[in-house]
mmCIF file of N, CA and C in Angstrom:
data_model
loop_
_atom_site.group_PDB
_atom_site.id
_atom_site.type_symbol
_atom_site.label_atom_id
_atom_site.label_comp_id
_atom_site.label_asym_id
_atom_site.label_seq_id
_atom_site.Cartn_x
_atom_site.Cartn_y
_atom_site.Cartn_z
ATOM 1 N N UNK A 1 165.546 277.635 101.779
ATOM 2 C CA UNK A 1 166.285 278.685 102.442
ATOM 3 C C UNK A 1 166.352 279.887 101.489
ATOM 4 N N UNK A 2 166.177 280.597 101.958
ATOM 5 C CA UNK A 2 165.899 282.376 100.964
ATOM 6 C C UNK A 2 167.336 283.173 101.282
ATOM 7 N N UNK A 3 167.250 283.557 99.766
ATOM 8 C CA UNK A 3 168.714 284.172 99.814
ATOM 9 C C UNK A 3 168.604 285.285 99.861
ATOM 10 N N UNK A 4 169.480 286.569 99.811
ATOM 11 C CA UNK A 4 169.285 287.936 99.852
ATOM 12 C C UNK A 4 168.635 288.329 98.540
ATOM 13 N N UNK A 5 169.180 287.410 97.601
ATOM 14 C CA UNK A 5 168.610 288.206 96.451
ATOM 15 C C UNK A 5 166.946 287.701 96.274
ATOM 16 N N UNK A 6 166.495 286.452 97.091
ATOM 17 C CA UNK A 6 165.365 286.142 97.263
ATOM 18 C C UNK A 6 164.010 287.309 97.874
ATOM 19 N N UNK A 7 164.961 287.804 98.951
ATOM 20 C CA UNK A 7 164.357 288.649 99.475
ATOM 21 C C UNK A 7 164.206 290.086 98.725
ATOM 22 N N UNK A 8 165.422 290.420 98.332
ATOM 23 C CA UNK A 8 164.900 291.613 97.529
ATOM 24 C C UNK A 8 164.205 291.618 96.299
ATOM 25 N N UNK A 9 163.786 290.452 95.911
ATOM 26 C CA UNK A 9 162.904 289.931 94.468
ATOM 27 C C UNK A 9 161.455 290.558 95.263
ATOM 28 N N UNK A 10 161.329 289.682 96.334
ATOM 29 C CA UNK A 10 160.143 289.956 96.756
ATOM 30 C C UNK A 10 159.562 291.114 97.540
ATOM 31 N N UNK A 11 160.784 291.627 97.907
ATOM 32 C CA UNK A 11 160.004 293.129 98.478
ATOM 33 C C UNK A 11 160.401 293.960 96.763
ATOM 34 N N UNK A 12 160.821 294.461 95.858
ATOM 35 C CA UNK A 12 160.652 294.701 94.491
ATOM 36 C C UNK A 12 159.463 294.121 93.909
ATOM 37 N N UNK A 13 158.790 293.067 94.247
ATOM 38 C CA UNK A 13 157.563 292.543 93.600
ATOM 39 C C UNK A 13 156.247 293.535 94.782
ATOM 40 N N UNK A 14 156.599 293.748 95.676
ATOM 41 C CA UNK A 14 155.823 294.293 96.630
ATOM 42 C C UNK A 14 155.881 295.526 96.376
ATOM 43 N N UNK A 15 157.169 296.432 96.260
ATOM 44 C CA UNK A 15 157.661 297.747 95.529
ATOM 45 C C UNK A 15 156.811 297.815 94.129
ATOM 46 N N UNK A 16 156.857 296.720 93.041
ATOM 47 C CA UNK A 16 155.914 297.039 91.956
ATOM 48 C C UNK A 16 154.772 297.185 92.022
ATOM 49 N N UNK A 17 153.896 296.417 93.081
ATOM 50 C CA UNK A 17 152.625 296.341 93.129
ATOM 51 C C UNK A 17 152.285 297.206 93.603
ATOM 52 N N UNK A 18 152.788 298.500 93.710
ATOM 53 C CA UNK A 18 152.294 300.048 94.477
ATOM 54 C C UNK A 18 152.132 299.408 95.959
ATOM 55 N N UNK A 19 152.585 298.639 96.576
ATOM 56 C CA UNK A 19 152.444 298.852 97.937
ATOM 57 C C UNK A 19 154.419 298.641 98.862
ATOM 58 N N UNK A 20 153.795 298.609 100.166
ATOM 59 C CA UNK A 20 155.324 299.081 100.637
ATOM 60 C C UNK A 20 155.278 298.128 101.808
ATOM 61 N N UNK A 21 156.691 297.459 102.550
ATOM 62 C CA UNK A 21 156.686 296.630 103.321
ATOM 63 C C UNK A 21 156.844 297.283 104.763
ATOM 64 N N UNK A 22 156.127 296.997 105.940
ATOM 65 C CA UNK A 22 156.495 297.474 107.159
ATOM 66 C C UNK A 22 156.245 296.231 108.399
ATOM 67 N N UNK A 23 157.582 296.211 108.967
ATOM 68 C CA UNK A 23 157.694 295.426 109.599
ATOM 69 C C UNK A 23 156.961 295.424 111.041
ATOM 70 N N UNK A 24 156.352 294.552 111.921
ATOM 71 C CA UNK A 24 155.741 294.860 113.024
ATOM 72 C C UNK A 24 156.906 294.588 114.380
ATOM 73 N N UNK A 25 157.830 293.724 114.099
ATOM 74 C CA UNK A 25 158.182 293.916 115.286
ATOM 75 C C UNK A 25 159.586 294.817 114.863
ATOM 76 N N UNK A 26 160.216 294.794 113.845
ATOM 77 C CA UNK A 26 161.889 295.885 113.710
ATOM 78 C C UNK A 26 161.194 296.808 113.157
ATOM 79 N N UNK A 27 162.284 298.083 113.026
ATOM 80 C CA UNK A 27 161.749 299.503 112.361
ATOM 81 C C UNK A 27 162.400 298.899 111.026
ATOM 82 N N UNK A 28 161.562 298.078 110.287
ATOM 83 C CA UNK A 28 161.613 298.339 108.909
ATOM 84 C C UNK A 28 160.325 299.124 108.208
ATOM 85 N N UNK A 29 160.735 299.645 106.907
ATOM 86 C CA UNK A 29 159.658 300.257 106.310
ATOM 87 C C UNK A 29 160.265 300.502 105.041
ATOM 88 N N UNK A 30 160.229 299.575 104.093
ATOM 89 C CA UNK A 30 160.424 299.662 102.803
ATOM 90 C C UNK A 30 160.035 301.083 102.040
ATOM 91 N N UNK A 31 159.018 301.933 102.314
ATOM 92 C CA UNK A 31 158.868 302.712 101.926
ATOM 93 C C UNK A 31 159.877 303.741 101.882
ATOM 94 N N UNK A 32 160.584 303.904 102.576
ATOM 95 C CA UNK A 32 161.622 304.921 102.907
ATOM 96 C C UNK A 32 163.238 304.568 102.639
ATOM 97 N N UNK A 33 163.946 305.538 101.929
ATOM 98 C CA UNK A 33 165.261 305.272 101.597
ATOM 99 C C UNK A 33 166.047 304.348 102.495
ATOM 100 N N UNK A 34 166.171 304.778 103.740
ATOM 101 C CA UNK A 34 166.718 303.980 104.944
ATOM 102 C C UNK A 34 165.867 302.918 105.475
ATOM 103 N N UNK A 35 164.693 302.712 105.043
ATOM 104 C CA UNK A 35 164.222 300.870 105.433
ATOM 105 C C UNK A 35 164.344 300.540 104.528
ATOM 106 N N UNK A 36 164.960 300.637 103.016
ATOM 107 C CA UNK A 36 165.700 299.946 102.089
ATOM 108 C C UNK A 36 166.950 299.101 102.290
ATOM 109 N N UNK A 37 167.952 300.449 102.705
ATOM 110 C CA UNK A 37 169.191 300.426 103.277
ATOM 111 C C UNK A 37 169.091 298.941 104.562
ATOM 112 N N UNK A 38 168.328 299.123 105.216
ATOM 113 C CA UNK A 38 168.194 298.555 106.688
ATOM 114 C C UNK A 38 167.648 296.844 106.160
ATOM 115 N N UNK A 39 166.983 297.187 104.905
ATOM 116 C CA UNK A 39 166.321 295.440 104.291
ATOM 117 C C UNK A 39 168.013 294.916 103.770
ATOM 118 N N UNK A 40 168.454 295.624 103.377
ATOM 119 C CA UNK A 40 169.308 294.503 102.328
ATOM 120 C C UNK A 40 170.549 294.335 103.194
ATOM 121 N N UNK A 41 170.341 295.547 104.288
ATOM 122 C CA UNK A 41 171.800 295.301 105.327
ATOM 123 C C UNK A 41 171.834 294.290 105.873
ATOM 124 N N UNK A 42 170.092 294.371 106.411
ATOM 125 C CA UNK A 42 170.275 292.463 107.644
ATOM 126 C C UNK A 42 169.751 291.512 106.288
ATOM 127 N N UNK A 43 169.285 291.565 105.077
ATOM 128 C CA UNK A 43 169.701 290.376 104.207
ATOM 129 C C UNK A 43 171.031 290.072 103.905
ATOM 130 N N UNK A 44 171.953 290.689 103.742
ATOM 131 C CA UNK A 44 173.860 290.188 103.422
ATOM 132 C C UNK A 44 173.919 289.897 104.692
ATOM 133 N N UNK A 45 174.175 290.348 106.417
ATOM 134 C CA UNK A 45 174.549 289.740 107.364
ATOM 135 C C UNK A 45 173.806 288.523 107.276
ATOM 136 N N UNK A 46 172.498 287.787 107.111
ATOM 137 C CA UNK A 46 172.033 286.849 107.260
ATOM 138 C C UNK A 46 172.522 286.141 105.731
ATOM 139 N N UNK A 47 172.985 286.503 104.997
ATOM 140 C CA UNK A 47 173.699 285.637 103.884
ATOM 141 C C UNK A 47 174.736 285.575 104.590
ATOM 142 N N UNK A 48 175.800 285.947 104.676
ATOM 143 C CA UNK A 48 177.238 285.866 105.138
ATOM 144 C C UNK A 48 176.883 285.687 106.338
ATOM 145 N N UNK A 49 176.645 284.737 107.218
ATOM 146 C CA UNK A 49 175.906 284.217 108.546
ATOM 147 C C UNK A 49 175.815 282.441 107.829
ATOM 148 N N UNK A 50 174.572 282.159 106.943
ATOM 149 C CA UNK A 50 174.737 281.348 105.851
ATOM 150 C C UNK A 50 175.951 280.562 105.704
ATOM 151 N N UNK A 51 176.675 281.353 105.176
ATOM 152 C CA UNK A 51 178.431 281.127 104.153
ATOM 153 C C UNK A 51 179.021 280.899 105.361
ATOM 154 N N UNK A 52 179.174 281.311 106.607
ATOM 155 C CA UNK A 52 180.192 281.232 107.566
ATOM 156 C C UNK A 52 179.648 279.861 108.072
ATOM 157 N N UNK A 53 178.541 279.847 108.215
ATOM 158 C CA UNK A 53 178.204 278.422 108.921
ATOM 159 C C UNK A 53 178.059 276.809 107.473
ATOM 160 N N UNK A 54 177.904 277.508 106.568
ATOM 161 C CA UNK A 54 178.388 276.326 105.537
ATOM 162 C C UNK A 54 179.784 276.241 105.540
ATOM 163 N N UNK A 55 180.836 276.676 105.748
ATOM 164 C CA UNK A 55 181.701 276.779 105.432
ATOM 165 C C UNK A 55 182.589 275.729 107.113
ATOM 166 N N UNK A 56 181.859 276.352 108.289
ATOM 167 C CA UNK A 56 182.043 275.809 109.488
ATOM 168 C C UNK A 56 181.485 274.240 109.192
ATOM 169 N N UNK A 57 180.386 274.043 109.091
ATOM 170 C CA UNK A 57 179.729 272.969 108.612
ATOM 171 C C UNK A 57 180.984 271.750 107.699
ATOM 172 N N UNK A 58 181.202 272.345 106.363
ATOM 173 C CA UNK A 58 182.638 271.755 105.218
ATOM 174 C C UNK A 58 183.433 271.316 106.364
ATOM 175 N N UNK A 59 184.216 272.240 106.654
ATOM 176 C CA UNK A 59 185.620 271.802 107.500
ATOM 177 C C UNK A 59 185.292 270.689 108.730
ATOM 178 N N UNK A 60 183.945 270.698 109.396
ATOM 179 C CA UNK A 60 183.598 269.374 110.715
ATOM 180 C C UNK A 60 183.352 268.447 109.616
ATOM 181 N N UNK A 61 182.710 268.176 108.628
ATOM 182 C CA UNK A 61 182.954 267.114 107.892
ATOM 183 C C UNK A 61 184.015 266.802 107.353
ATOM 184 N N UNK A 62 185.105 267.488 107.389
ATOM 185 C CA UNK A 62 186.775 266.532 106.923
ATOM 186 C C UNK A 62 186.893 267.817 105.512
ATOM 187 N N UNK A 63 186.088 268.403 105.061
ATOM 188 C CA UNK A 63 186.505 268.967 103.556
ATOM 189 C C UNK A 63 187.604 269.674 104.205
ATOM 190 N N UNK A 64 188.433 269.616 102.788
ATOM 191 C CA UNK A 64 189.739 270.650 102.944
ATOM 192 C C UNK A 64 189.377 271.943 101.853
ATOM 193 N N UNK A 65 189.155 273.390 102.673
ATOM 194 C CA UNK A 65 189.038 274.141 101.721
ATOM 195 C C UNK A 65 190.406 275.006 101.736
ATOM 196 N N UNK A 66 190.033 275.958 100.162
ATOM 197 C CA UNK A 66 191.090 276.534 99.848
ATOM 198 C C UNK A 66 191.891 276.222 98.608
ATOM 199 N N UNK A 67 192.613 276.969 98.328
ATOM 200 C CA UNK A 67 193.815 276.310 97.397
ATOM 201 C C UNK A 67 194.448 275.001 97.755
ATOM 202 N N UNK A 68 194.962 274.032 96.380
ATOM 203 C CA UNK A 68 195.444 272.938 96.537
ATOM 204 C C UNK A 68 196.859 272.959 96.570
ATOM 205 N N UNK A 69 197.695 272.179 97.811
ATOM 206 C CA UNK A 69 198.990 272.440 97.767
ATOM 207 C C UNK A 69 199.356 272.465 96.543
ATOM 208 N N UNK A 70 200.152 273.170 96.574
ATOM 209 C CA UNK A 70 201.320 273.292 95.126
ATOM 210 C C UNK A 70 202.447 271.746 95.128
ATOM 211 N N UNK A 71 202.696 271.426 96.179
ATOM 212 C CA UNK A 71 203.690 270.412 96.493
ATOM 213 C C UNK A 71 202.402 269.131 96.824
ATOM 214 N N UNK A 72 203.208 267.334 96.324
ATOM 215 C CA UNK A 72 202.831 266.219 96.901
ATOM 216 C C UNK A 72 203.385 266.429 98.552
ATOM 217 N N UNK A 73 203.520 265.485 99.640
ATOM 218 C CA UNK A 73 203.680 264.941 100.286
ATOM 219 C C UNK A 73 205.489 264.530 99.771
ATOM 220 N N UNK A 74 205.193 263.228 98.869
ATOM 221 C CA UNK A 74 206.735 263.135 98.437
ATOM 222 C C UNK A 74 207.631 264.099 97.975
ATOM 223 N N UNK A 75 206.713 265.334 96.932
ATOM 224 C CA UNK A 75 207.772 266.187 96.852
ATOM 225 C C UNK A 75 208.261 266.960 98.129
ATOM 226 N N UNK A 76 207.490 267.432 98.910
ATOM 227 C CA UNK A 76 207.791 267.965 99.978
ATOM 228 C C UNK A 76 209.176 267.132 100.737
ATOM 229 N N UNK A 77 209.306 265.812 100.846
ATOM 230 C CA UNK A 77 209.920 264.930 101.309
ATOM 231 C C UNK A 77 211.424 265.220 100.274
ATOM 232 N N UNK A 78 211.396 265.058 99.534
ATOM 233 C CA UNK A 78 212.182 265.282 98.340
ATOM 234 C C UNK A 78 213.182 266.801 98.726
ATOM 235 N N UNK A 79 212.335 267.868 98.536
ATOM 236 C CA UNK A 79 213.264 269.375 99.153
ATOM 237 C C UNK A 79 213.891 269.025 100.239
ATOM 238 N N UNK A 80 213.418 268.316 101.047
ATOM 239 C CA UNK A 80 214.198 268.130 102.979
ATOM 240 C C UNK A 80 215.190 267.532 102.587
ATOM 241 N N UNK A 81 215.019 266.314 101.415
ATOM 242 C CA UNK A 81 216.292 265.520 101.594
ATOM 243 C C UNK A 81 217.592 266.101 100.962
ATOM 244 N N UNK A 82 217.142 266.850 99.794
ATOM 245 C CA UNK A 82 217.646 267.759 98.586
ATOM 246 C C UNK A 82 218.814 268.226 99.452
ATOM 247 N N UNK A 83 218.195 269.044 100.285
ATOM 248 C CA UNK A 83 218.263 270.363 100.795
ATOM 249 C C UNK A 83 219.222 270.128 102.145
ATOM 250 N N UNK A 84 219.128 269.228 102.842
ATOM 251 C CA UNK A 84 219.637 268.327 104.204
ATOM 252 C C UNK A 84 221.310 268.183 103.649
ATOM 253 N N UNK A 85 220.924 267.251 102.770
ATOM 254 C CA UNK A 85 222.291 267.126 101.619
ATOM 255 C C UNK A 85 223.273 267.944 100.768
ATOM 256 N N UNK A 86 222.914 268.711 100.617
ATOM 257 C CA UNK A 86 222.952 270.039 100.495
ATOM 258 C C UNK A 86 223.610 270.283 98.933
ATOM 259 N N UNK A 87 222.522 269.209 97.977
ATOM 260 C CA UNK A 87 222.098 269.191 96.604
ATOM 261 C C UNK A 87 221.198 270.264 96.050
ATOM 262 N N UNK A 88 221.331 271.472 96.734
ATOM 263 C CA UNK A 88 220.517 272.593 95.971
ATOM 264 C C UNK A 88 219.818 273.796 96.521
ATOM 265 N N UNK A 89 220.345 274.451 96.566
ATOM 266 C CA UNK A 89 219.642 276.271 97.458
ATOM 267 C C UNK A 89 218.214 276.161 96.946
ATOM 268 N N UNK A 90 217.692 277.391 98.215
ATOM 269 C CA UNK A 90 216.232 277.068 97.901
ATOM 270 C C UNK A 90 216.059 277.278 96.718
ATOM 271 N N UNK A 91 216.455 278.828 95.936
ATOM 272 C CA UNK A 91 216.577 278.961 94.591
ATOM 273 C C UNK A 91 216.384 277.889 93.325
ATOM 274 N N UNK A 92 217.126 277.020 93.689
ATOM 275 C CA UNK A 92 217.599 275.994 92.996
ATOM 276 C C UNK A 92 216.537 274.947 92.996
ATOM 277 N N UNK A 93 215.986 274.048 94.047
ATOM 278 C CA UNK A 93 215.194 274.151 94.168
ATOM 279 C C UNK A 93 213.905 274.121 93.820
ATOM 280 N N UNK A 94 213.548 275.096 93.886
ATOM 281 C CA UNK A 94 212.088 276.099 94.151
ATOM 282 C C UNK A 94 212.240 276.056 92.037
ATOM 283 N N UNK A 95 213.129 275.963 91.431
ATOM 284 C CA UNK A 95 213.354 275.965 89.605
ATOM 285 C C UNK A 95 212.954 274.443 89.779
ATOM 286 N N UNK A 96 213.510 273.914 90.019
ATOM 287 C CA UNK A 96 213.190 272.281 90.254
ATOM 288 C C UNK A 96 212.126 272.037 90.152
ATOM 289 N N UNK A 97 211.309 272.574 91.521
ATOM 290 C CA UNK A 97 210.430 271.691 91.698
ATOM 291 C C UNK A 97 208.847 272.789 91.271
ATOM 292 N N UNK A 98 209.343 273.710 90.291
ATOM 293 C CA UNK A 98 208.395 274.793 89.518
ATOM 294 C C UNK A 98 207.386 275.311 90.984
ATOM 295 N N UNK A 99 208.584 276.242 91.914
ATOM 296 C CA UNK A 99 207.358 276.562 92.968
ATOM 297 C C UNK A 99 208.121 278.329 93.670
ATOM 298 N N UNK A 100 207.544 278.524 93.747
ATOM 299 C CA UNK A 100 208.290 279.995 94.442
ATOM 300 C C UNK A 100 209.666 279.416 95.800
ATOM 301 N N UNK A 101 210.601 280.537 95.492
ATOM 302 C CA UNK A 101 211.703 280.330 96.699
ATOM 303 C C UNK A 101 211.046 280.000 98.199
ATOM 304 N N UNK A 102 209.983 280.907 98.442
ATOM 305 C CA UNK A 102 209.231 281.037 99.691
ATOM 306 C C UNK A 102 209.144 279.847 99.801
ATOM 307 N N UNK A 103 208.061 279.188 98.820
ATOM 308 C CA UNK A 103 207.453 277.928 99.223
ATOM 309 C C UNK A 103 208.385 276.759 100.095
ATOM 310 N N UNK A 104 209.465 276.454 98.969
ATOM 311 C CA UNK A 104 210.692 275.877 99.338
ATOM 312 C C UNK A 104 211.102 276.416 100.761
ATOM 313 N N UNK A 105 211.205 277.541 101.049
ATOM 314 C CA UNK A 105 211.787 278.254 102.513
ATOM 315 C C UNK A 105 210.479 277.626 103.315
ATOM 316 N N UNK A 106 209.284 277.584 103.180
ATOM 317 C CA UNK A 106 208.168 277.520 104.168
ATOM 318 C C UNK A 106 208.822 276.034 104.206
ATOM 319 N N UNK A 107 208.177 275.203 103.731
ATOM 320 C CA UNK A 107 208.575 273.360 103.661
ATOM 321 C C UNK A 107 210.108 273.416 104.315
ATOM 322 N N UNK A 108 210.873 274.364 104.374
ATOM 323 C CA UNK A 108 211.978 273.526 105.343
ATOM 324 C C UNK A 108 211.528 274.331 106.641
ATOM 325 N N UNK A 109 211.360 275.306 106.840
ATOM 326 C CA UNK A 109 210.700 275.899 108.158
ATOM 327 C C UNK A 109 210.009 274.950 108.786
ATOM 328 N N UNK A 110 209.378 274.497 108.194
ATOM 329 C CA UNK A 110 207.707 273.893 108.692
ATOM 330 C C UNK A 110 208.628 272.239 109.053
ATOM 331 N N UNK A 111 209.822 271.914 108.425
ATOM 332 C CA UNK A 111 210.634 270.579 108.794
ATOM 333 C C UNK A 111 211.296 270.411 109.861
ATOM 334 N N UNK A 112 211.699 272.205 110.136
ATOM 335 C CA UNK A 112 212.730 272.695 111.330
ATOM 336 C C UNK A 112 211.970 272.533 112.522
ATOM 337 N N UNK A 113 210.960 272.867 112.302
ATOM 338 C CA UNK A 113 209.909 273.116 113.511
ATOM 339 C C UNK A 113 209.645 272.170 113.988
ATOM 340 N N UNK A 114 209.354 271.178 113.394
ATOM 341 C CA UNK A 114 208.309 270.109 113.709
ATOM 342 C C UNK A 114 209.720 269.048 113.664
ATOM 343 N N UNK A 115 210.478 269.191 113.699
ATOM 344 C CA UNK A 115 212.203 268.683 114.215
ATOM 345 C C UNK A 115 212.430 268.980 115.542
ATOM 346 N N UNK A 116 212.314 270.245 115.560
ATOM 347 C CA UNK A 116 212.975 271.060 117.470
ATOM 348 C C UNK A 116 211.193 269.978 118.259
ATOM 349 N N UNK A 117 209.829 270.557 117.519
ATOM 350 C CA UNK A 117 208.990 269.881 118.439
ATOM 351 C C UNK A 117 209.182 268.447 119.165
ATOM 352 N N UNK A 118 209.520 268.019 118.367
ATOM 353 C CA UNK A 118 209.748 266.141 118.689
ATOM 354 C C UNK A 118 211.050 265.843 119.103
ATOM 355 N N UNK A 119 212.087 266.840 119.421
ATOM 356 C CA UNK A 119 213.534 266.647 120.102
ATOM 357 C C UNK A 119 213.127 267.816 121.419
ATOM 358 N N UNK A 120 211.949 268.320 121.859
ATOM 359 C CA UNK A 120 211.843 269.231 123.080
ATOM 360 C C UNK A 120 211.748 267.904 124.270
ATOM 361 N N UNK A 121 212.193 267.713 125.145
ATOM 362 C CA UNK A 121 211.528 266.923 126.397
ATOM 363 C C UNK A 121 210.819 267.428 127.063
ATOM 364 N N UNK A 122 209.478 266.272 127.625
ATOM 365 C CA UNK A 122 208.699 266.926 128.011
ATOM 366 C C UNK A 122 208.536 266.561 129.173
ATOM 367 N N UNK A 123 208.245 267.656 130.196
ATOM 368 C CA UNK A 123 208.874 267.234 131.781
ATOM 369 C C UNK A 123 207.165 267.027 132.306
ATOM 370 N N UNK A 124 207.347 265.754 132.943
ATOM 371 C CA UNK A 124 206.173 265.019 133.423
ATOM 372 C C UNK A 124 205.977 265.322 134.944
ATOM 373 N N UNK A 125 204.871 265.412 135.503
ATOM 374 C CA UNK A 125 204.481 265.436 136.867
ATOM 375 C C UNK A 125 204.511 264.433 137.661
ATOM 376 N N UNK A 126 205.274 264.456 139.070
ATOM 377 C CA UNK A 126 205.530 263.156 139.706
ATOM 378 C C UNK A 126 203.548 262.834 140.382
#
């Protein structure tokens, strides 16, 4: 698979050899400032085309991308109970458990929510 910078190696190797690239079926034409412009424009969309579909690709196989929570599972469990009990402001907290106030505020949000979800009734069709 050829990367952008693959491609511009080889039209630069074509550029050195005194000759110039022209495309037969798009208006490319290496020779000219703007079929330069026009080579390396649709080489990055067809890289970042690439990256979007590797990346689509990662996530259907199960990868988790991104940053790694800052919080376990148990710690997360830990602030609700903390916090329920009412052993410590988020402030308090968020020093505890070495994480920003937010974070602490998101993890009980995200407890509240998914509390009201599973106490909503859900009205069934006769």
């Amino acid at each position: 698979m050829a990367s952008v910078y693959d491609l511009l190696f080889t039209l630069e190797a074509i550029t050195a050899a005194g000759a110039g690239f022209r495309s037969l079926t798009e208006a490319v034409d290496t020779t000219t400032a703007a079929g330069r412009l026009m080579t390396q424009t649709l080489g990055a969309f067809a890289e970042f085309e690439r990256a979007m579909n590797g990346l689509a690709h990662a996530r259907s196989a199960g990868r988790l991308l991104g940053r790694r929570p800052s919080l376990t599972a148990p710690q997360r469990a830990e602030i609700i109970a903390k916090a329920e009990s009412g052993q410590g402001s988020p402030s308090q907290l968020a020093s505890l458990f070495r994480v920003s106030r937010s974070t602490v505020q998101r993890v009980l949000r995200e407890h509240r929510e998914s509390q009201l979800t599973k106490a909503k009734p859900t009205l069934s069709k006769p």
